[in-house]
mmCIF file of C-alpha atoms and ligand atoms in Angstrom:
data_model
loop_
_atom_site.group_PDB
_atom_site.id
_atom_site.type_symbol
_atom_site.label_atom_id
_atom_site.label_comp_id
_atom_site.label_asym_id
_atom_site.label_seq_id
_atom_site.Cartn_x
_atom_site.Cartn_y
_atom_site.Cartn_z
ATOM 1 C CA MET A 25 -105.446 -71.573 -18.602
ATOM 2 C CA SER A 26 -105.192 -74.814 -16.553
ATOM 3 C CA GLU A 27 -101.868 -76.603 -16.966
ATOM 4 C CA GLN A 28 -104.282 -79.708 -17.076
ATOM 5 C CA ASN A 29 -103.766 -82.213 -20.150
ATOM 6 C CA TRP A 30 -107.324 -82.305 -22.096
ATOM 7 C CA ASP A 31 -107.059 -85.674 -23.712
ATOM 8 C CA ARG A 32 -109.671 -85.434 -25.939
ATOM 9 C CA ILE A 33 -110.971 -86.627 -29.714
ATOM 10 C CA TRP A 34 -112.598 -84.579 -32.013
ATOM 11 C CA LYS A 35 -114.363 -86.637 -35.077
ATOM 12 C CA GLY A 36 -117.066 -86.571 -37.675
ATOM 13 C CA ALA A 37 -115.994 -83.407 -39.852
ATOM 14 C CA GLY A 38 -113.971 -82.388 -42.712
ATOM 15 C CA LEU A 39 -110.565 -81.533 -41.861
ATOM 16 C CA VAL A 40 -108.425 -78.427 -43.502
ATOM 17 C CA THR A 41 -104.629 -79.676 -42.388
ATOM 18 C CA GLY A 42 -102.666 -77.088 -44.673
ATOM 19 C CA LYS A 43 -100.719 -80.021 -45.816
ATOM 20 C CA GLY A 44 -98.656 -79.604 -48.697
ATOM 21 C CA GLU A 45 -99.592 -76.656 -51.236
ATOM 22 C CA GLY A 46 -103.146 -76.433 -51.000
ATOM 23 C CA LEU A 47 -105.662 -76.947 -48.261
ATOM 24 C CA GLY A 48 -104.826 -80.478 -47.329
ATOM 25 C CA LEU A 49 -108.545 -81.437 -47.217
ATOM 26 C CA VAL A 50 -109.360 -84.976 -45.361
ATOM 27 C CA GLU A 51 -113.359 -85.732 -46.044
ATOM 28 C CA ARG A 52 -113.982 -87.277 -42.499
ATOM 29 C CA GLY A 53 -110.986 -86.636 -40.173
ATOM 30 C CA LEU A 54 -110.268 -87.344 -36.389
ATOM 31 C CA ILE A 55 -108.242 -85.375 -34.306
ATOM 32 C CA ALA A 56 -106.274 -86.812 -31.140
ATOM 33 C CA VAL A 57 -105.343 -84.015 -28.582
ATOM 34 C CA ARG A 58 -102.398 -84.734 -25.723
ATOM 35 C CA GLY A 59 -100.982 -81.822 -23.582
ATOM 36 C CA GLY A 60 -102.102 -79.415 -25.793
ATOM 37 C CA LYS A 61 -100.836 -80.483 -29.060
ATOM 38 C CA ILE A 62 -102.197 -82.910 -31.584
ATOM 39 C CA ALA A 63 -101.246 -86.320 -30.959
ATOM 40 C CA TRP A 64 -102.706 -88.194 -33.782
ATOM 41 C CA ILE A 65 -104.594 -86.528 -37.041
ATOM 42 C CA GLY A 66 -106.203 -88.175 -40.570
ATOM 43 C CA PRO A 67 -108.977 -89.863 -41.920
ATOM 44 C CA GLU A 68 -111.380 -91.232 -39.208
ATOM 45 C CA GLU A 69 -110.955 -94.738 -40.519
ATOM 46 C CA GLU A 70 -107.128 -95.023 -40.481
ATOM 47 C CA ALA A 71 -107.337 -93.754 -36.604
ATOM 48 C CA PRO A 72 -105.515 -96.753 -34.672
ATOM 49 C CA PRO A 73 -108.297 -98.307 -32.537
ATOM 50 C CA HIS A 74 -106.463 -98.134 -29.112
ATOM 51 C CA LEU A 75 -106.625 -94.520 -29.602
ATOM 52 C CA CYS A 76 -110.700 -93.865 -28.837
ATOM 53 C CA ALA A 77 -110.722 -96.627 -26.388
ATOM 54 C CA ALA A 78 -107.991 -94.817 -24.691
ATOM 55 C CA THR A 79 -108.871 -91.078 -24.617
ATOM 56 C CA PRO A 80 -111.466 -90.308 -21.881
ATOM 57 C CA GLN A 81 -113.917 -87.364 -24.194
ATOM 58 C CA VAL A 82 -114.558 -88.090 -27.694
ATOM 59 C CA THR A 83 -116.780 -85.518 -29.340
ATOM 60 C CA THR A 84 -118.546 -86.177 -32.688
ATOM 61 C CA LEU A 85 -119.302 -83.095 -34.731
ATOM 62 C CA ASN A 86 -121.907 -83.291 -37.183
ATOM 63 C CA GLY A 87 -120.086 -82.545 -40.794
ATOM 64 C CA GLY A 88 -118.823 -79.166 -41.477
ATOM 65 C CA TRP A 89 -115.261 -78.412 -41.367
ATOM 66 C CA VAL A 90 -112.333 -78.227 -38.973
ATOM 67 C CA PHE A 91 -109.901 -75.061 -39.628
ATOM 68 C CA PRO A 92 -106.618 -74.306 -38.059
ATOM 69 C CA GLY A 93 -107.504 -71.715 -35.747
ATOM 70 C CA LEU A 94 -106.883 -68.241 -37.791
ATOM 71 C CA ILE A 95 -104.339 -66.283 -37.429
ATOM 72 C CA ASP A 96 -104.533 -62.128 -37.644
ATOM 73 C CA CYS A 97 -101.132 -61.844 -38.029
ATOM 74 C CA HIS A 98 -100.956 -57.550 -38.212
ATOM 75 C CA THR A 99 -103.690 -55.652 -36.259
ATOM 76 C CA HIS A 100 -103.460 -52.242 -34.192
ATOM 77 C CA LEU A 101 -106.441 -53.162 -31.946
ATOM 78 C CA VAL A 102 -105.181 -51.724 -28.861
ATOM 79 C CA PHE A 103 -106.178 -47.741 -28.900
ATOM 80 C CA ALA A 104 -108.175 -45.160 -27.510
ATOM 81 C CA GLY A 105 -110.865 -42.876 -28.541
ATOM 82 C CA ASN A 106 -112.900 -42.581 -32.009
ATOM 83 C CA ARG A 107 -112.592 -41.289 -35.549
ATOM 84 C CA ALA A 108 -115.904 -41.409 -37.101
ATOM 85 C CA ARG A 109 -115.192 -37.798 -37.698
ATOM 86 C CA GLU A 110 -112.630 -38.207 -39.849
ATOM 87 C CA PHE A 111 -114.336 -40.892 -41.425
ATOM 88 C CA GLU A 112 -116.752 -38.249 -42.717
ATOM 89 C CA ARG A 113 -114.254 -35.645 -43.558
ATOM 90 C CA ARG A 114 -112.909 -38.552 -45.738
ATOM 91 C CA LEU A 115 -116.456 -38.688 -47.238
ATOM 92 C CA GLU A 116 -116.369 -35.005 -47.492
ATOM 93 C CA GLY A 117 -113.370 -35.239 -50.010
ATOM 94 C CA ALA A 118 -110.277 -34.957 -47.859
ATOM 95 C CA SER A 119 -107.531 -37.378 -48.585
ATOM 96 C CA TYR A 120 -106.071 -39.691 -45.448
ATOM 97 C CA GLU A 121 -102.890 -37.714 -45.891
ATOM 98 C CA GLU A 122 -104.209 -34.402 -45.455
ATOM 99 C CA ILE A 123 -105.486 -35.280 -42.571
ATOM 100 C CA ALA A 124 -102.703 -36.842 -40.988
ATOM 101 C CA ARG A 125 -100.458 -33.554 -42.241
ATOM 102 C CA ALA A 126 -103.211 -31.340 -40.437
ATOM 103 C CA GLY A 127 -102.429 -33.260 -37.024
ATOM 104 C CA GLY A 128 -105.586 -35.338 -37.352
ATOM 105 C CA GLY A 129 -105.117 -39.112 -38.437
ATOM 106 C CA ILE A 130 -102.797 -41.337 -36.294
ATOM 107 C CA LEU A 131 -101.980 -38.402 -34.350
ATOM 108 C CA SER A 132 -105.548 -37.912 -32.716
ATOM 109 C CA THR A 133 -105.259 -41.667 -31.408
ATOM 110 C CA VAL A 134 -102.281 -40.548 -29.948
ATOM 111 C CA ARG A 135 -103.823 -38.097 -27.963
ATOM 112 C CA ASP A 136 -106.494 -40.447 -26.822
ATOM 113 C CA THR A 137 -104.495 -43.222 -26.174
ATOM 114 C CA ARG A 138 -101.995 -41.164 -24.177
ATOM 115 C CA ALA A 139 -104.665 -39.546 -22.051
ATOM 116 C CA ALA A 140 -106.511 -43.181 -20.923
ATOM 117 C CA SER A 141 -105.404 -45.370 -18.025
ATOM 118 C CA GLU A 142 -103.934 -48.921 -18.561
ATOM 119 C CA GLY A 143 -107.452 -50.055 -17.789
ATOM 120 C CA GLU A 144 -109.470 -47.684 -19.578
ATOM 121 C CA LEU A 145 -107.305 -48.492 -22.900
ATOM 122 C CA PHE A 146 -107.808 -52.783 -22.098
ATOM 123 C CA ASP A 147 -111.612 -52.146 -21.824
ATOM 124 C CA ALA A 148 -111.607 -50.218 -24.829
ATOM 125 C CA SER A 149 -109.656 -52.872 -26.764
ATOM 126 C CA LEU A 150 -110.957 -55.810 -25.524
ATOM 127 C CA PRO A 151 -114.221 -56.156 -27.564
ATOM 128 C CA ARG A 152 -112.156 -55.742 -30.998
ATOM 129 C CA ALA A 153 -109.929 -58.815 -29.580
ATOM 130 C CA ARG A 154 -112.949 -60.542 -28.880
ATOM 131 C CA ASP A 155 -114.535 -60.086 -32.606
ATOM 132 C CA LEU A 156 -111.915 -61.667 -33.673
ATOM 133 C CA LEU A 157 -111.824 -64.709 -31.624
ATOM 134 C CA ARG A 158 -115.429 -65.373 -32.088
ATOM 135 C CA GLU A 159 -114.631 -65.752 -35.603
ATOM 136 C CA GLY A 160 -112.116 -68.378 -34.706
ATOM 137 C CA VAL A 161 -109.141 -66.354 -34.473
ATOM 138 C CA THR A 162 -106.771 -67.835 -32.008
ATOM 139 C CA THR A 163 -103.596 -66.254 -32.672
ATOM 140 C CA LEU A 164 -103.118 -62.787 -33.052
ATOM 141 C CA GLU A 165 -100.411 -59.607 -33.610
ATOM 142 C CA ILE A 166 -100.864 -56.391 -31.910
ATOM 143 C CA LYS A 167 -98.698 -53.585 -32.859
ATOM 144 C CA SER A 168 -98.128 -50.721 -30.257
ATOM 145 C CA GLY A 169 -97.596 -47.151 -32.449
ATOM 146 C CA TYR A 170 -100.143 -44.929 -30.854
ATOM 147 C CA GLY A 171 -98.316 -44.131 -27.548
ATOM 148 C CA LEU A 172 -94.995 -42.599 -29.227
ATOM 149 C CA ASP A 173 -92.914 -42.522 -26.173
ATOM 150 C CA LEU A 174 -91.421 -44.910 -23.296
ATOM 151 C CA GLU A 175 -94.164 -44.769 -20.885
ATOM 152 C CA ASN A 176 -97.213 -44.899 -23.478
ATOM 153 C CA GLU A 177 -95.481 -47.631 -25.557
ATOM 154 C CA ILE A 178 -95.170 -49.859 -22.535
ATOM 155 C CA LYS A 179 -98.524 -49.064 -21.572
ATOM 156 C CA MET A 180 -100.153 -50.251 -25.100
ATOM 157 C CA LEU A 181 -97.985 -53.388 -24.965
ATOM 158 C CA ARG A 182 -98.970 -54.377 -21.644
ATOM 159 C CA VAL A 183 -102.534 -53.888 -22.389
ATOM 160 C CA ALA A 184 -102.112 -56.224 -25.283
ATOM 161 C CA ARG A 185 -100.731 -59.138 -23.286
ATOM 162 C CA ALA A 186 -103.497 -58.761 -20.954
ATOM 163 C CA ILE A 187 -105.710 -59.129 -23.364
ATOM 164 C CA GLY A 188 -103.916 -62.473 -24.657
ATOM 165 C CA ARG A 189 -104.322 -63.551 -20.817
ATOM 166 C CA GLU A 190 -107.974 -62.433 -20.241
ATOM 167 C CA LEU A 191 -108.855 -64.170 -23.611
ATOM 168 C CA GLY A 192 -106.523 -67.458 -23.554
ATOM 169 C CA LEU A 193 -105.267 -66.348 -26.975
ATOM 170 C CA THR A 194 -101.604 -66.162 -28.181
ATOM 171 C CA ILE A 195 -100.879 -62.654 -28.828
ATOM 172 C CA LYS A 196 -97.888 -61.531 -30.756
ATOM 173 C CA THR A 197 -96.545 -57.869 -29.861
ATOM 174 C CA THR A 198 -94.776 -55.465 -31.932
ATOM 175 C CA CYS A 199 -93.290 -52.309 -31.257
ATOM 176 C CA LEU A 200 -94.391 -49.960 -33.610
ATOM 177 C CA ALA A 201 -92.663 -46.814 -32.037
ATOM 178 C CA ALA A 202 -91.707 -45.589 -35.400
ATOM 179 C CA HIS A 203 -95.356 -45.043 -36.618
ATOM 180 C CA ALA A 204 -95.195 -41.360 -36.732
ATOM 181 C CA LEU A 205 -93.839 -38.231 -35.380
ATOM 182 C CA PRO A 206 -95.230 -37.024 -31.967
ATOM 183 C CA PRO A 207 -96.273 -33.477 -31.414
ATOM 184 C CA GLU A 208 -93.283 -32.955 -29.149
ATOM 185 C CA TYR A 209 -90.785 -33.655 -31.664
ATOM 186 C CA ALA A 210 -92.390 -31.949 -34.982
ATOM 187 C CA ALA A 211 -89.545 -31.341 -37.202
ATOM 188 C CA ARG A 212 -87.258 -33.056 -35.293
ATOM 189 C CA SER A 213 -87.475 -36.560 -36.587
ATOM 190 C CA THR A 214 -84.177 -37.659 -36.028
ATOM 191 C CA ASP A 215 -83.976 -36.446 -32.395
ATOM 192 C CA TYR A 216 -87.454 -38.516 -32.369
ATOM 193 C CA ILE A 217 -85.434 -41.581 -33.982
ATOM 194 C CA ASP A 218 -83.040 -41.439 -31.515
ATOM 195 C CA LEU A 219 -85.022 -41.650 -29.186
ATOM 196 C CA VAL A 220 -86.872 -44.851 -30.340
ATOM 197 C CA CYS A 221 -83.117 -46.378 -30.935
ATOM 198 C CA HIS A 222 -81.714 -46.092 -27.502
ATOM 199 C CA GLU A 223 -84.704 -45.581 -25.361
ATOM 200 C CA ILE A 224 -87.714 -47.214 -26.463
ATOM 201 C CA LEU A 225 -86.685 -50.327 -28.388
ATOM 202 C CA PRO A 226 -83.836 -50.994 -25.585
ATOM 203 C CA ARG A 227 -86.073 -51.024 -22.544
ATOM 204 C CA ILE A 228 -88.894 -52.926 -24.545
ATOM 205 C CA ALA A 229 -86.677 -55.773 -25.317
ATOM 206 C CA GLN A 230 -85.118 -55.712 -21.892
ATOM 207 C CA GLU A 231 -88.860 -56.012 -20.395
ATOM 208 C CA GLY A 232 -89.642 -58.545 -23.012
ATOM 209 C CA LEU A 233 -92.614 -56.778 -24.065
ATOM 210 C CA ALA A 234 -92.337 -57.319 -27.872
ATOM 211 C CA ASP A 235 -91.911 -60.030 -30.148
ATOM 212 C CA ALA A 236 -90.840 -57.909 -33.117
ATOM 213 C CA VAL A 237 -90.176 -54.142 -34.306
ATOM 214 C CA ASP A 238 -92.137 -52.560 -37.095
ATOM 215 C CA GLY A 239 -91.956 -49.602 -38.896
ATOM 216 C CA PHE A 240 -94.331 -47.292 -40.972
ATOM 217 C CA CYS A 241 -91.816 -46.364 -44.144
ATOM 218 C CA GLU A 242 -93.752 -43.930 -46.128
ATOM 219 C CA GLY A 243 -93.877 -39.701 -47.013
ATOM 220 C CA ILE A 244 -96.207 -39.046 -44.193
ATOM 221 C CA ALA A 245 -94.236 -41.306 -41.590
ATOM 222 C CA PHE A 246 -90.455 -41.934 -41.704
ATOM 223 C CA SER A 247 -87.869 -42.377 -44.535
ATOM 224 C CA PRO A 248 -85.754 -45.760 -45.276
ATOM 225 C CA GLU A 249 -82.909 -43.760 -43.695
ATOM 226 C CA GLU A 250 -84.901 -43.396 -40.690
ATOM 227 C CA ILE A 251 -86.385 -46.777 -40.542
ATOM 228 C CA THR A 252 -82.789 -48.207 -41.399
ATOM 229 C CA ARG A 253 -81.401 -46.726 -38.228
ATOM 230 C CA VAL A 254 -84.507 -48.508 -36.457
ATOM 231 C CA PHE A 255 -83.547 -51.733 -37.831
ATOM 232 C CA GLU A 256 -80.176 -51.312 -37.067
ATOM 233 C CA ALA A 257 -81.142 -51.095 -33.561
ATOM 234 C CA ALA A 258 -83.496 -53.741 -33.639
ATOM 235 C CA GLN A 259 -80.909 -56.262 -35.159
ATOM 236 C CA LYS A 260 -78.256 -55.220 -31.857
ATOM 237 C CA LEU A 261 -81.389 -56.466 -29.462
ATOM 238 C CA ALA A 262 -81.988 -59.474 -31.520
ATOM 239 C CA MET A 263 -85.588 -58.541 -32.743
ATOM 240 C CA PRO A 264 -87.078 -59.687 -35.737
ATOM 241 C CA VAL A 265 -88.491 -56.808 -38.094
ATOM 242 C CA LYS A 266 -91.096 -56.345 -40.079
ATOM 243 C CA LEU A 267 -92.289 -52.954 -41.969
ATOM 244 C CA HIS A 268 -95.316 -51.067 -43.165
ATOM 245 C CA ALA A 269 -94.053 -50.699 -47.044
ATOM 246 C CA ASP A 270 -95.007 -49.097 -49.935
ATOM 247 C CA GLN A 271 -98.774 -48.452 -48.906
ATOM 248 C CA LEU A 272 -99.260 -45.120 -50.543
ATOM 249 C CA SER A 273 -95.969 -44.462 -52.575
ATOM 250 C CA ASP A 274 -92.722 -47.035 -53.603
ATOM 251 C CA LEU A 275 -90.016 -45.974 -51.197
ATOM 252 C CA ASN A 276 -88.580 -49.346 -51.855
ATOM 253 C CA GLY A 277 -89.545 -50.081 -48.540
ATOM 254 C CA ALA A 278 -90.764 -54.533 -49.717
ATOM 255 C CA ALA A 279 -86.551 -54.313 -50.254
ATOM 256 C CA LEU A 280 -85.169 -52.536 -47.078
ATOM 257 C CA ALA A 281 -87.400 -55.257 -45.128
ATOM 258 C CA ALA A 282 -86.005 -57.884 -47.136
ATOM 259 C CA SER A 283 -82.418 -56.721 -46.500
ATOM 260 C CA TYR A 284 -83.023 -56.975 -42.823
ATOM 261 C CA GLY A 285 -84.464 -60.432 -42.839
ATOM 262 C CA GLY A 286 -87.897 -59.208 -42.330
ATOM 263 C CA LEU A 287 -90.362 -61.439 -41.153
ATOM 264 C CA SER A 288 -92.749 -59.636 -43.261
ATOM 265 C CA ALA A 289 -93.219 -56.378 -45.468
ATOM 266 C CA ASP A 290 -96.994 -55.116 -45.081
ATOM 267 C CA HIS A 291 -99.165 -53.493 -47.402
ATOM 268 C CA LEU A 292 -97.234 -53.753 -50.491
ATOM 269 C CA GLU A 293 -99.688 -51.682 -53.089
ATOM 270 C CA TYR A 294 -96.601 -49.986 -54.626
ATOM 271 C CA THR A 295 -93.893 -52.479 -54.201
ATOM 272 C CA ASN A 296 -91.629 -53.026 -57.492
ATOM 273 C CA PRO A 297 -90.423 -56.057 -59.232
ATOM 274 C CA GLU A 298 -87.060 -55.912 -57.009
ATOM 275 C CA GLY A 299 -88.794 -55.819 -54.111
ATOM 276 C CA VAL A 300 -90.614 -58.707 -54.822
ATOM 277 C CA GLU A 301 -87.788 -60.569 -55.810
ATOM 278 C CA ALA A 302 -85.655 -59.562 -52.598
ATOM 279 C CA MET A 303 -88.346 -60.571 -50.516
ATOM 280 C CA SER A 304 -88.473 -64.460 -52.433
ATOM 281 C CA ARG A 305 -84.661 -64.373 -51.607
ATOM 282 C CA ALA A 306 -85.142 -63.516 -48.224
ATOM 283 C CA GLY A 307 -88.368 -65.475 -47.341
ATOM 284 C CA THR A 308 -90.304 -62.469 -46.022
ATOM 285 C CA VAL A 309 -94.091 -62.882 -46.264
ATOM 286 C CA ALA A 310 -96.178 -60.485 -48.161
ATOM 287 C CA VAL A 311 -98.903 -59.339 -45.615
ATOM 288 C CA LEU A 312 -101.747 -58.204 -48.244
ATOM 289 C CA LEU A 313 -104.089 -55.833 -46.069
ATOM 290 C CA PRO A 314 -107.295 -55.162 -48.332
ATOM 291 C CA GLY A 315 -108.993 -53.548 -45.431
ATOM 292 C CA ALA A 316 -107.174 -50.402 -45.778
ATOM 293 C CA PHE A 317 -107.135 -50.725 -49.773
ATOM 294 C CA TYR A 318 -110.797 -50.632 -49.563
ATOM 295 C CA THR A 319 -111.042 -47.860 -46.889
ATOM 296 C CA LEU A 320 -108.761 -45.318 -48.633
ATOM 297 C CA LYS A 321 -110.658 -46.228 -51.567
ATOM 298 C CA GLU A 322 -107.064 -47.342 -53.473
ATOM 299 C CA THR A 323 -106.668 -47.968 -57.177
ATOM 300 C CA ARG A 324 -103.625 -49.477 -57.620
ATOM 301 C CA LEU A 325 -103.245 -53.276 -56.320
ATOM 302 C CA PRO A 326 -100.405 -55.083 -54.875
ATOM 303 C CA PRO A 327 -98.427 -57.133 -57.068
ATOM 304 C CA ILE A 328 -100.240 -60.403 -56.713
ATOM 305 C CA GLU A 329 -99.495 -62.515 -59.848
ATOM 306 C CA THR A 330 -95.567 -61.206 -59.378
ATOM 307 C CA PHE A 331 -95.660 -62.358 -55.693
ATOM 308 C CA ARG A 332 -97.517 -65.536 -57.255
ATOM 309 C CA LYS A 333 -94.532 -66.328 -59.494
ATOM 310 C CA ALA A 334 -91.837 -65.622 -56.997
ATOM 311 C CA GLY A 335 -93.433 -67.851 -54.890
ATOM 312 C CA VAL A 336 -93.413 -65.320 -52.097
ATOM 313 C CA ALA A 337 -96.267 -66.484 -49.438
ATOM 314 C CA MET A 338 -98.932 -64.438 -49.077
ATOM 315 C CA ALA A 339 -101.011 -63.402 -46.038
ATOM 316 C CA LEU A 340 -103.863 -61.701 -45.400
ATOM 317 C CA ALA A 341 -104.744 -59.285 -42.189
ATOM 318 C CA SER A 342 -106.815 -57.083 -40.935
ATOM 319 C CA ASP A 343 -104.878 -54.235 -40.026
ATOM 320 C CA CYS A 344 -107.718 -53.446 -37.578
ATOM 321 C CA ASN A 345 -107.365 -49.758 -36.687
ATOM 322 C CA PRO A 346 -109.429 -46.720 -36.165
ATOM 323 C CA GLY A 347 -108.416 -44.754 -39.012
ATOM 324 C CA SER A 348 -107.317 -46.751 -42.426
ATOM 325 C CA SER A 349 -108.920 -50.291 -41.232
ATOM 326 C CA PRO A 350 -111.889 -50.063 -38.968
ATOM 327 C CA ILE A 351 -112.757 -53.581 -39.244
ATOM 328 C CA SER A 352 -112.596 -56.156 -36.709
ATOM 329 C CA SER A 353 -113.491 -59.241 -39.055
ATOM 330 C CA LEU A 354 -110.830 -61.551 -40.825
ATOM 331 C CA ARG A 355 -114.020 -63.108 -42.104
ATOM 332 C CA LEU A 356 -114.749 -59.948 -44.204
ATOM 333 C CA ILE A 357 -110.971 -59.450 -44.728
ATOM 334 C CA LEU A 358 -111.196 -63.243 -46.595
ATOM 335 C CA ASN A 359 -113.656 -62.034 -48.715
ATOM 336 C CA MET A 360 -111.920 -58.934 -49.592
ATOM 337 C CA GLY A 361 -108.446 -60.923 -50.280
ATOM 338 C CA CYS A 362 -110.699 -62.933 -52.827
ATOM 339 C CA THR A 363 -112.534 -60.219 -54.452
ATOM 340 C CA LEU A 364 -110.757 -57.204 -54.564
ATOM 341 C CA PHE A 365 -106.981 -58.753 -54.979
ATOM 342 C CA GLY A 366 -107.988 -61.597 -56.548
ATOM 343 C CA LEU A 367 -106.982 -64.281 -54.274
ATOM 344 C CA THR A 368 -108.563 -67.595 -54.799
ATOM 345 C CA PRO A 369 -110.126 -68.794 -51.629
ATOM 346 C CA THR A 370 -107.209 -71.803 -51.280
ATOM 347 C CA GLU A 371 -104.930 -68.853 -51.273
ATOM 348 C CA ALA A 372 -106.889 -66.700 -48.922
ATOM 349 C CA LEU A 373 -107.487 -69.638 -46.202
ATOM 350 C CA ARG A 374 -103.524 -70.265 -46.111
ATOM 351 C CA ALA A 375 -103.097 -66.685 -46.124
ATOM 352 C CA VAL A 376 -105.006 -66.467 -42.275
ATOM 353 C CA THR A 377 -103.516 -69.853 -41.509
ATOM 354 C CA VAL A 378 -100.324 -71.286 -42.349
ATOM 355 C CA ASN A 379 -98.586 -68.455 -44.253
ATOM 356 C CA ALA A 380 -99.831 -65.772 -41.365
ATOM 357 C CA ALA A 381 -97.999 -68.286 -38.749
ATOM 358 C CA LYS A 382 -95.116 -67.715 -41.167
ATOM 359 C CA ALA A 383 -95.451 -64.027 -40.708
ATOM 360 C CA LEU A 384 -95.337 -63.923 -37.229
ATOM 361 C CA ALA A 385 -92.564 -67.058 -36.716
ATOM 362 C CA GLU A 386 -94.938 -69.154 -35.435
ATOM 363 C CA ASP A 387 -95.018 -71.478 -38.101
ATOM 364 C CA GLU A 388 -93.430 -74.551 -36.056
ATOM 365 C CA ARG A 389 -96.368 -74.366 -33.477
ATOM 366 C CA LYS A 390 -99.436 -72.748 -35.420
ATOM 367 C CA GLY A 391 -101.041 -72.512 -38.558
ATOM 368 C CA ARG A 392 -101.445 -76.114 -39.779
ATOM 369 C CA LEU A 393 -103.312 -79.480 -38.398
ATOM 370 C CA ALA A 394 -100.425 -81.456 -38.191
ATOM 371 C CA ILE A 395 -98.921 -83.855 -35.324
ATOM 372 C CA GLY A 396 -96.849 -82.041 -33.000
ATOM 373 C CA MET A 397 -98.918 -78.644 -33.489
ATOM 374 C CA ASP A 398 -100.748 -76.517 -31.302
ATOM 375 C CA ALA A 399 -103.819 -78.079 -30.639
ATOM 376 C CA ASP A 400 -105.790 -74.449 -31.784
ATOM 377 C CA PHE A 401 -108.819 -75.530 -33.917
ATOM 378 C CA CYS A 402 -112.357 -74.469 -34.930
ATOM 379 C CA HIS A 403 -115.207 -75.819 -35.958
ATOM 380 C CA TYR A 404 -117.680 -74.149 -38.586
ATOM 381 C CA ASN A 405 -120.956 -76.036 -39.755
ATOM 382 C CA ILE A 406 -120.388 -74.909 -43.358
ATOM 383 C CA GLY A 407 -120.862 -76.802 -46.726
ATOM 384 C CA ALA A 408 -117.413 -76.216 -48.372
ATOM 385 C CA PRO A 409 -113.922 -74.917 -47.082
ATOM 386 C CA ALA A 410 -114.595 -71.837 -49.768
ATOM 387 C CA ASP A 411 -117.576 -70.779 -47.330
ATOM 388 C CA LEU A 412 -115.428 -68.822 -44.953
ATOM 389 C CA CYS A 413 -114.107 -66.705 -47.973
ATOM 390 C CA TYR A 414 -117.400 -66.718 -50.358
ATOM 391 C CA TRP A 415 -119.929 -65.452 -47.239
ATOM 392 C CA MET A 416 -119.395 -62.086 -46.125
ATOM 393 C CA SER A 417 -119.502 -62.375 -42.212
ATOM 394 C CA GLY A 418 -122.316 -65.340 -41.550
ATOM 395 C CA GLU A 419 -121.531 -68.482 -39.695
ATOM 396 C CA SER A 420 -119.388 -68.363 -36.398
ATOM 397 C CA PRO A 421 -117.795 -71.489 -35.704
ATOM 398 C CA ASP A 422 -119.855 -73.204 -32.711
ATOM 399 C CA LYS A 423 -116.349 -74.673 -31.356
ATOM 400 C CA VAL A 424 -113.088 -72.776 -30.945
ATOM 401 C CA VAL A 425 -110.137 -75.201 -29.597
ATOM 402 C CA ILE A 426 -107.290 -73.295 -28.036
ATOM 403 C CA GLY A 427 -104.479 -75.580 -26.782
ATOM 404 C CA GLY A 428 -106.812 -78.238 -26.780
ATOM 405 C CA ARG A 429 -109.647 -76.900 -24.861
ATOM 406 C CA GLU A 430 -112.754 -75.972 -26.098
ATOM 407 C CA ILE A 431 -113.342 -72.381 -25.187
ATOM 408 C CA THR A 432 -116.472 -70.507 -24.646
ATOM 409 C CA VAL A 433 -116.846 -67.560 -26.164
ATOM 410 C CA LEU A 434 -119.053 -64.669 -24.669
HETATM 411 N N1 DI6 B 529 -100.373 -47.973 -41.830
HETATM 412 C C1 DI6 B 529 -101.955 -48.407 -41.158
HETATM 413 O O1 DI6 B 529 -102.439 -48.967 -42.169
HETATM 414 C C2 DI6 B 529 -101.776 -47.573 -40.178
HETATM 415 N N2 DI6 B 529 -100.636 -47.450 -39.982
HETATM 416 C C3 DI6 B 529 -99.965 -47.514 -40.726
HETATM 417 O O2 DI6 B 529 -99.138 -47.298 -40.584
HETATM 418 C C4 DI6 B 529 -103.309 -46.739 -39.962
HETATM 419 C C5 DI6 B 529 -103.466 -46.600 -38.456
HETATM 420 C C6 DI6 B 529 -104.161 -44.764 -38.243
HETATM 421 O O3 DI6 B 529 -104.610 -44.424 -39.132
HETATM 422 O O4 DI6 B 529 -104.636 -44.997 -37.247
HETATM 423 FE FE1 FE B 530 -101.103 -51.257 -40.464
#
């Protein structure tokens, strides 16, 4: 991205600023950008007169709504291979767990991801990030976790960073080496956790390849005790943690993540009231993943009302992955968040902006439109902000601005 200042004004549309507890709507707003940051924002008629006179470029929009750049705070979009056959097997009656226990599922993607060169992995993954960008996603998180050894975890994280450079997106990377037990460690999970704690995490920290550490705490993955070891190692390396918690069963994962000051606990279908309380005290964000809930035909809902009452911030994310959430549309996730999980459109829109920023520790810079924040935003020709939740797919943004610069999405 160019270092140039793109001093510019956008006006003539409504603004979803995210100020306060709701959407912080401004009916007819103006945004002035200087040096990649928002320099002024508010109702058009209140803009200081010198601002327009002193700004070289003014774009007048014809109605519609401007949102903060959307944030997808949980994805596994870097992977190789194809799991359409697994989809067919599930339709024939096999469960996700059965397929995983038989060496399919995550491990089939591990085989394909290990076999791919860095260039092949980049080429396979880039279109999924581009899908998200086309919808207005300007910040996204990408996890490793299909490498499961030092070399391949590093390869995945490098590809994730390269996608950010290619598309001009902000990418936050997460090391999910504790995702599944690789075949060469079958029945030796303690040894694998040793490898994660003593080799993979220190090396990834040293190379600055990951912004956080994640794990999969589940019967088919790692126990709370094993995840505790991973979190201890992360803490020593001063890396923040998050957790795939309570997705298929209640292992007190939410409370475990909260006890390490987790940025987020994710999935949470089986989270118990104590877990919710612990998250509330720790300020851990609840990342809800309705794409996986839908795909696995789950019936147990995350405890949304308990999160609301406890004041736990809720985010929504795609969980884009080849097994349990084959989806690269945050727009559809907004709809699922409302229709399947009962979020209001206001909650859902905050869930992919301000709360998703918090889940990535980016809330000082992103997720809201306010003076001093990064000038990441997108404009949609829609009649009401809730259209983004109500209409499934549909209108792409006609403008995407990242760091004050309008980008062309091909
Ligand atoms: N939870 C998920 O939703 C993904 N990983 C995880 O721990 C699923 C990954 C896959 O099936 O490939
Ligand atoms: Fe996931």
